[in-house]
Amino acid sequence: MTNAVDPNWVVHDLDALAANFSEVRRRVGPDQGIFAAIKGNAYGHGALPVARCLEHAGAAGCMTGSFDEALLLRENGVGLPVVLFAGALASGMPELIGAGLIPTIVDMAAADAVASVATPEAPADVYVKVDMGLGRIGVPSHEIEAFLSALSQRPALNVAGLYTHLPFGDNAGREWASGRFRAFDDLLGGLDVSGLLPPVTQAGASSSVAVGLADRASSVCVGHLLFGLTPFADSSVADISAFKPVICELGSRLIQVTAHRQGDDVAIAGMFGLRQGKRVGVAPIGAAHGLQRPAPGTVPMALVRGKRVPIIAVSLEHLTVDLDGVEGAEAGDTVLLLGSDGATGIDLEEFAGWSGMSCLDAVLALSERLPAQYRGGAEGG
Ligand SMILES: *Cc1c(COP(=O)(O)O)cnc(C)c1O
């Protein structure tokens, strides 16, 4: 399970990932393609193993904003199309095309840069992003027809996809998004009539899939739900309990157990002059690995020998736990911060709750210094 010189680990469950993909498939039906959003190192779960698992599960492609993540997939045999969200300068387009990636373009400067390294005989694929009202990035929706029409005059360019992004986190956002989805459908209808409709179109993401907001696009692009994470700030918007967290275990091992004697003037976590007998254990995991310091008034728990034990302190590289309730605890014992140990467990919500973070933010914070293990998946793991 662990390495003696770095006894920390995090486990991701690829069977849960595949099951979440199937649940998305069940909800969108058989006709829409499912692209996987793997930005942010697959929302903290590891871009390459996630992409491999989802390729096997039947994803239509992967989308990320990071050139490095996209290259990692390309260089490690992932066969899916890899689309970059708009994240590069126009002058970077030749490098993206050269690496076999599909860039997103939102202006003519980028289109010209792509066209400069392709030919009408071997045109380069691009996706175009249209802004349907999120107000962040994309060609404004009232200009999109003219833009696509101008691109159609460049035979070295092939507009393979057109997408937008309409995420929402609460019920007011849901109202807004349903209007914007209808506008996107209308826009696709108009482009179809003028012969400018690209083969791949996409607006749906986790929030719309979770509430069943359908559209006429050819695909969706989903992140949160694949990882069993809610896209909602307000949990009453939709029940996502059918999606299971992919991160399933976070652990370390005790490197020392010390019984401080009654009257000892020790300073554990600033509790100077504890002066009461207490046995504490220390594991080599801390804030540098992405653990949050407990929010005031909370007593986060870990599991040692099947028992819930209070966490006394999170320092830069050490975790100190109170072992008074655990008979026989000793160096080498496992300390679980997330996961289950016999009859008791700590789920992702409880783990994230330490610090008042969302589950996604708690997972994203976990450092890439933690050795990751993968459980399940078609290729075993
Ligand atoms: C991140 C992203 C998605 C996926 O969003 P989720 O809410 O995580 O499903 C889809 N489309 C675009 C353009 C994105 O940037």
mmCIF file of N, CA, C and O and ligand atoms in Angstrom, residues 37 39 43 85 129 136 163-165 167 202 204-207 221-225 231, ligand 1:
data_model
loop_
_atom_site.group_PDB
_atom_site.id
_atom_site.type_symbol
_atom_site.label_atom_id
_atom_site.label_comp_id
_atom_site.label_asym_id
_atom_site.label_seq_id
_atom_site.Cartn_x
_atom_site.Cartn_y
_atom_site.Cartn_z
ATOM 1 N N ALA A 37 -14.240 16.803 -19.603
ATOM 2 C CA ALA A 37 -13.425 17.961 -19.219
ATOM 3 C C ALA A 37 -12.366 17.435 -18.251
ATOM 4 O O ALA A 37 -12.699 16.927 -17.181
ATOM 5 N N LYS A 39 -9.604 19.360 -17.414
ATOM 6 C CA LYS A 39 -8.774 20.492 -16.985
ATOM 7 C C LYS A 39 -8.409 20.347 -15.506
ATOM 8 O O LYS A 39 -9.038 19.569 -14.777
ATOM 9 N N TYR A 43 -9.536 17.643 -12.669
ATOM 10 C CA TYR A 43 -10.127 18.087 -11.400
ATOM 11 C C TYR A 43 -9.373 17.477 -10.216
ATOM 12 O O TYR A 43 -9.950 17.122 -9.187
ATOM 13 N N PHE A 85 -9.373 24.163 -24.620
ATOM 14 C CA PHE A 85 -10.204 25.340 -24.388
ATOM 15 C C PHE A 85 -9.349 26.549 -24.739
ATOM 16 O O PHE A 85 -8.123 26.467 -24.735
ATOM 17 N N LYS A 129 -15.432 28.858 -30.120
ATOM 18 C CA LYS A 129 -16.274 29.055 -28.935
ATOM 19 C C LYS A 129 -17.126 30.293 -29.131
ATOM 20 O O LYS A 129 -16.643 31.345 -29.544
ATOM 21 N N ARG A 136 -17.664 35.525 -20.633
ATOM 22 C CA ARG A 136 -16.272 35.265 -20.280
ATOM 23 C C ARG A 136 -15.408 35.190 -21.531
ATOM 24 O O ARG A 136 -14.530 36.005 -21.722
ATOM 25 N N TYR A 163 -18.780 25.393 -29.703
ATOM 26 C CA TYR A 163 -19.299 25.151 -28.349
ATOM 27 C C TYR A 163 -19.446 26.435 -27.565
ATOM 28 O O TYR A 163 -18.919 27.480 -27.935
ATOM 29 N N THR A 164 -20.191 26.310 -26.495
ATOM 30 C CA THR A 164 -20.346 27.404 -25.549
ATOM 31 C C THR A 164 -20.362 26.808 -24.152
ATOM 32 O O THR A 164 -20.297 25.588 -23.986
ATOM 33 N N HIS A 165 -20.409 27.642 -23.138
ATOM 34 C CA HIS A 165 -20.418 27.135 -21.766
ATOM 35 C C HIS A 165 -21.455 27.910 -20.983
ATOM 36 O O HIS A 165 -21.453 29.148 -21.005
ATOM 37 N N PRO A 167 -22.650 27.217 -17.413
ATOM 38 C CA PRO A 167 -22.759 26.561 -16.104
ATOM 39 C C PRO A 167 -23.617 27.397 -15.152
ATOM 40 O O PRO A 167 -23.733 28.607 -15.327
ATOM 41 N N GLN A 202 -21.888 21.831 -28.913
ATOM 42 C CA GLN A 202 -21.895 21.478 -27.501
ATOM 43 C C GLN A 202 -22.147 22.678 -26.593
ATOM 44 O O GLN A 202 -21.564 23.737 -26.810
ATOM 45 N N GLY A 204 -23.910 21.642 -23.207
ATOM 46 C CA GLY A 204 -24.230 21.003 -21.929
ATOM 47 C C GLY A 204 -22.992 20.668 -21.122
ATOM 48 O O GLY A 204 -21.958 20.298 -21.676
ATOM 49 N N ALA A 205 -23.111 20.801 -19.801
ATOM 50 C CA ALA A 205 -22.049 20.419 -18.873
ATOM 51 C C ALA A 205 -22.732 19.840 -17.631
ATOM 52 O O ALA A 205 -23.926 19.536 -17.658
ATOM 53 N N SER A 206 -21.986 19.668 -16.557
ATOM 54 C CA SER A 206 -22.538 18.958 -15.395
ATOM 55 C C SER A 206 -23.859 19.537 -14.893
ATOM 56 O O SER A 206 -24.794 18.788 -14.590
ATOM 57 N N SER A 207 -23.935 20.871 -14.779
ATOM 58 C CA SER A 207 -25.149 21.429 -14.185
ATOM 59 C C SER A 207 -26.375 21.135 -15.050
ATOM 60 O O SER A 207 -27.418 20.719 -14.533
ATOM 61 N N CYS A 221 -20.110 18.277 -22.637
ATOM 62 C CA CYS A 221 -18.751 18.192 -22.094
ATOM 63 C C CYS A 221 -18.854 18.282 -20.578
ATOM 64 O O CYS A 221 -19.254 19.304 -20.040
ATOM 65 N N VAL A 222 -18.517 17.189 -19.927
ATOM 66 C CA VAL A 222 -18.802 17.059 -18.497
ATOM 67 C C VAL A 222 -17.521 16.896 -17.684
ATOM 68 O O VAL A 222 -16.623 16.142 -18.081
ATOM 69 N N GLY A 223 -17.458 17.607 -16.573
ATOM 70 C CA GLY A 223 -16.337 17.449 -15.645
ATOM 71 C C GLY A 223 -16.822 16.971 -14.285
ATOM 72 O O GLY A 223 -16.768 15.779 -13.970
ATOM 73 N N HIS A 224 -17.342 17.908 -13.484
ATOM 74 C CA HIS A 224 -17.737 17.601 -12.089
ATOM 75 C C HIS A 224 -18.392 16.226 -11.895
ATOM 76 O O HIS A 224 -17.987 15.457 -11.037
ATOM 77 N N LEU A 225 -19.440 15.957 -12.680
ATOM 78 C CA LEU A 225 -20.223 14.737 -12.427
ATOM 79 C C LEU A 225 -19.390 13.482 -12.620
ATOM 80 O O LEU A 225 -19.596 12.479 -11.934
ATOM 81 N N PRO A 231 -21.765 20.263 -9.102
ATOM 82 C CA PRO A 231 -21.471 21.559 -9.706
ATOM 83 C C PRO A 231 -22.253 22.690 -9.027
ATOM 84 O O PRO A 231 -22.108 23.839 -9.406
HETATM 85 C C1 LIG B 1 -15.027 23.074 -17.488
HETATM 86 C C2 LIG B 1 -15.865 23.104 -18.692
HETATM 87 C C3 LIG B 1 -16.858 22.141 -18.887
HETATM 88 C C4 LIG B 1 -17.201 21.108 -17.844
HETATM 89 O O1 LIG B 1 -17.873 21.730 -16.776
HETATM 90 P P1 LIG B 1 -18.499 20.904 -15.564
HETATM 91 O O2 LIG B 1 -19.397 21.852 -14.890
HETATM 92 O O3 LIG B 1 -17.356 20.506 -14.675
HETATM 93 O O4 LIG B 1 -19.188 19.733 -16.135
HETATM 94 C C5 LIG B 1 -17.570 22.169 -20.063
HETATM 95 N N1 LIG B 1 -17.335 23.108 -21.004
HETATM 96 C C6 LIG B 1 -16.387 24.060 -20.848
HETATM 97 C C7 LIG B 1 -16.179 25.064 -21.914
HETATM 98 C C8 LIG B 1 -15.629 24.096 -19.688
HETATM 99 O O5 LIG B 1 -14.690 25.043 -19.531
#
